[in-house]
Structure formats: structure tokens, C-alpha cells
Amino acid sequence: GDLNTVKKYFDQHRRHPPVHPSLPKHAGAAIWAKELSKRLDEPMRLLADAKNYLPANNDAAEVEGAFKLAQVSLEGFIKKEHQDWVSTIDASLSRKLEYNLIVVE
């Protein structure tokens, strides 16, 4: 279902995520991954709620395991994008934040 679709889509696009041109590269990629993660949350919440009413079987455990792996992959991707972004920040940035933007004469 949706889990396999999201995983396949993520795997196909993780190297070059579809980021809207108005978004920064790393933030846009992280937002893309977060949206994929959110797309999986609702079906998993429904499955968790249904577990109370359905007999136990291996399929539910298999789906939960696949969901957790997908979430770990997505979270790892988001953290890597953040680390990549942090590595691009100029070390002198904090000094530059002290610059006056407006000079009164």
C-alpha cells in the first residue's frame, strides 16, 4: 500500500529530492522527507488503533517493522540534510550578525 509507495518514491528521489524552487536546497529536502513521513503516520495510527480489535497476526508486525525502518530512513535523511547545511555555514557568521544594518549619521 502506501508504505511501499512512499519507500519506493523516497529511494528513487533521495539523491535529488523534488524541492520547490522557492525553498533552500537542504531545508526543502528535509521538508520533502518530513512530508513523506507524515504521509505514513495516519495509516499507522489506524493500524495501531485496529490492533485492539483484530486478532494478532504476523502481517501487522511485518508492516510495523517496515514502518519503523522507513521512519528511521526518513529521519536519518533529515538529520543528514541538517548536517550538510550546518557544514556550509561560514564560521564567521556569528560576527557578521553583529554588523549594523542601518547607520545613522
Short mmCIF file of the C-alpha atoms (twelve columns), coordinates in Angstrom:
data_MODEL
# 
_entry.id   MODEL 
# 
loop_
_atom_site.group_PDB 
_atom_site.id 
_atom_site.type_symbol 
_atom_site.label_atom_id 
_atom_site.label_alt_id 
_atom_site.label_comp_id 
_atom_site.label_asym_id 
_atom_site.label_seq_id 
_atom_site.Cartn_x 
_atom_site.Cartn_y 
_atom_site.Cartn_z 
_atom_site.pdbx_PDB_model_num 
ATOM 1   C CA . GLY A 1   0.000  0.000   0.000  1 
ATOM 2   C CA . ASP A 2   1.093  3.493   0.844  1 
ATOM 3   C CA . LEU A 3   4.116  2.287   2.822  1 
ATOM 4   C CA . ASN A 4   5.664  0.575   -0.206 1 
ATOM 5   C CA . THR A 5   4.797  3.513   -2.455 1 
ATOM 6   C CA . VAL A 6   6.425  6.029   -0.106 1 
ATOM 7   C CA . LYS A 7   9.506  3.853   0.390  1 
ATOM 8   C CA . LYS A 8   9.941  3.339   -3.356 1 
ATOM 9   C CA . TYR A 9   9.432  7.065   -4.052 1 
ATOM 10  C CA . PHE A 10  11.916 8.014   -1.324 1 
ATOM 11  C CA . ASP A 11  14.526 5.557   -2.595 1 
ATOM 12  C CA . GLN A 12  14.133 6.819   -6.165 1 
ATOM 13  C CA . HIS A 13  14.430 10.515  -5.271 1 
ATOM 14  C CA . ARG A 14  16.627 10.667  -2.168 1 
ATOM 15  C CA . ARG A 15  19.720 11.745  -4.133 1 
ATOM 16  C CA . HIS A 16  17.818 14.528  -5.916 1 
ATOM 17  C CA . PRO A 17  14.632 15.251  -3.964 1 
ATOM 18  C CA . PRO A 18  11.929 17.254  -5.713 1 
ATOM 19  C CA . VAL A 19  12.346 20.593  -3.954 1 
ATOM 20  C CA . HIS A 20  10.256 23.621  -4.864 1 
ATOM 21  C CA . PRO A 21  12.477 26.305  -6.422 1 
ATOM 22  C CA . SER A 22  11.484 28.836  -3.766 1 
ATOM 23  C CA . LEU A 23  12.910 26.646  -0.965 1 
ATOM 24  C CA . PRO A 24  16.559 26.390  0.053  1 
ATOM 25  C CA . LYS A 25  18.195 23.133  -1.032 1 
ATOM 26  C CA . HIS A 26  18.698 21.462  2.355  1 
ATOM 27  C CA . ALA A 27  15.561 22.780  4.035  1 
ATOM 28  C CA . GLY A 28  13.469 21.826  1.013  1 
ATOM 29  C CA . ALA A 29  14.867 18.295  1.031  1 
ATOM 30  C CA . ALA A 30  14.157 17.951  4.757  1 
ATOM 31  C CA . ILE A 31  10.603 19.251  4.296  1 
ATOM 32  C CA . TRP A 32  10.081 16.758  1.459  1 
ATOM 33  C CA . ALA A 33  11.199 13.870  3.690  1 
ATOM 34  C CA . LYS A 34  9.083  15.111  6.612  1 
ATOM 35  C CA . GLU A 35  6.001  15.206  4.371  1 
ATOM 36  C CA . LEU A 36  6.669  11.617  3.312  1 
ATOM 37  C CA . SER A 37  6.936  10.677  6.977  1 
ATOM 38  C CA . LYS A 38  3.633  12.394  7.763  1 
ATOM 39  C CA . ARG A 39  2.033  10.525  4.862  1 
ATOM 40  C CA . LEU A 40  2.758  7.271   6.716  1 
ATOM 41  C CA . ASP A 41  1.625  8.421   10.158 1 
ATOM 42  C CA . GLU A 42  -2.154 8.281   9.639  1 
ATOM 43  C CA . PRO A 43  -2.326 4.735   8.228  1 
ATOM 44  C CA . MET A 44  -0.043 3.535   11.017 1 
ATOM 45  C CA . ARG A 45  -2.185 5.250   13.636 1 
ATOM 46  C CA . LEU A 46  -5.246 3.488   12.198 1 
ATOM 47  C CA . LEU A 47  -3.434 0.159   12.250 1 
ATOM 48  C CA . ALA A 48  -2.380 0.700   15.860 1 
ATOM 49  C CA . ASP A 49  -5.994 1.508   16.803 1 
ATOM 50  C CA . ALA A 50  -7.275 -1.546  14.941 1 
ATOM 51  C CA . LYS A 51  -4.840 -3.881  16.713 1 
ATOM 52  C CA . ASN A 52  -7.117 -3.757  19.743 1 
ATOM 53  C CA . TYR A 53  -9.991 -5.227  17.718 1 
ATOM 54  C CA . LEU A 54  -8.265 -7.550  15.257 1 
ATOM 55  C CA . PRO A 55  -6.720 -10.918 16.006 1 
ATOM 56  C CA . ALA A 56  -2.932 -10.864 16.224 1 
ATOM 57  C CA . ASN A 57  -1.069 -11.933 13.098 1 
ATOM 58  C CA . ASN A 58  2.369  -11.673 11.559 1 
ATOM 59  C CA . ASP A 59  1.243  -9.254  8.837  1 
ATOM 60  C CA . ALA A 60  0.657  -6.428  11.310 1 
ATOM 61  C CA . ALA A 61  4.058  -6.982  12.912 1 
ATOM 62  C CA . GLU A 62  5.687  -7.033  9.466  1 
ATOM 63  C CA . VAL A 63  4.000  -3.757  8.497  1 
ATOM 64  C CA . GLU A 64  5.030  -2.150  11.801 1 
ATOM 65  C CA . GLY A 65  8.621  -3.251  11.247 1 
ATOM 66  C CA . ALA A 66  8.633  -1.849  7.703  1 
ATOM 67  C CA . PHE A 67  7.105  1.396   9.003  1 
ATOM 68  C CA . LYS A 68  9.793  1.757   11.661 1 
ATOM 69  C CA . LEU A 69  12.542 1.134   9.094  1 
ATOM 70  C CA . ALA A 70  11.005 3.720   6.771  1 
ATOM 71  C CA . GLN A 71  10.784 6.249   9.605  1 
ATOM 72  C CA . VAL A 72  14.417 5.615   10.572 1 
ATOM 73  C CA . SER A 73  15.484 6.145   6.949  1 
ATOM 74  C CA . LEU A 74  13.483 9.365   6.655  1 
ATOM 75  C CA . GLU A 75  14.725 10.732  9.983  1 
ATOM 76  C CA . GLY A 76  18.288 9.827   9.041  1 
ATOM 77  C CA . PHE A 77  17.877 11.664  5.761  1 
ATOM 78  C CA . ILE A 78  16.551 14.761  7.554  1 
ATOM 79  C CA . LYS A 79  19.466 14.709  10.029 1 
ATOM 80  C CA . LYS A 80  21.976 14.312  7.195  1 
ATOM 81  C CA . GLU A 81  20.460 17.282  5.340  1 
ATOM 82  C CA . HIS A 82  20.765 19.336  8.529  1 
ATOM 83  C CA . GLN A 83  24.400 18.302  8.983  1 
ATOM 84  C CA . ASP A 84  25.132 19.093  5.335  1 
ATOM 85  C CA . TRP A 85  23.567 22.526  5.776  1 
ATOM 86  C CA . VAL A 86  25.490 23.213  9.006  1 
ATOM 87  C CA . SER A 87  28.736 22.353  7.226  1 
ATOM 88  C CA . THR A 88  28.057 25.135  4.704  1 
ATOM 89  C CA . ILE A 89  27.737 27.842  7.350  1 
ATOM 90  C CA . ASP A 90  30.633 30.247  7.449  1 
ATOM 91  C CA . ALA A 91  32.484 30.132  10.777 1 
ATOM 92  C CA . SER A 92  32.461 33.935  10.957 1 
ATOM 93  C CA . LEU A 93  28.683 34.092  10.761 1 
ATOM 94  C CA . SER A 94  28.232 34.989  14.424 1 
ATOM 95  C CA . ARG A 95  30.499 38.027  13.934 1 
ATOM 96  C CA . LYS A 96  28.531 39.059  10.888 1 
ATOM 97  C CA . LEU A 97  25.336 39.012  12.927 1 
ATOM 98  C CA . GLU A 98  26.783 41.853  14.984 1 
ATOM 99  C CA . TYR A 99  27.083 44.171  11.953 1 
ATOM 100 C CA . ASN A 100 24.856 47.244  11.918 1 
ATOM 101 C CA . LEU A 101 22.266 47.112  9.193  1 
ATOM 102 C CA . ILE A 102 21.409 50.786  9.364  1 
ATOM 103 C CA . VAL A 103 23.877 53.525  10.075 1 
ATOM 104 C CA . VAL A 104 22.540 56.791  11.479 1 
ATOM 105 C CA . GLU A 105 24.658 59.824  10.675 1 
# 
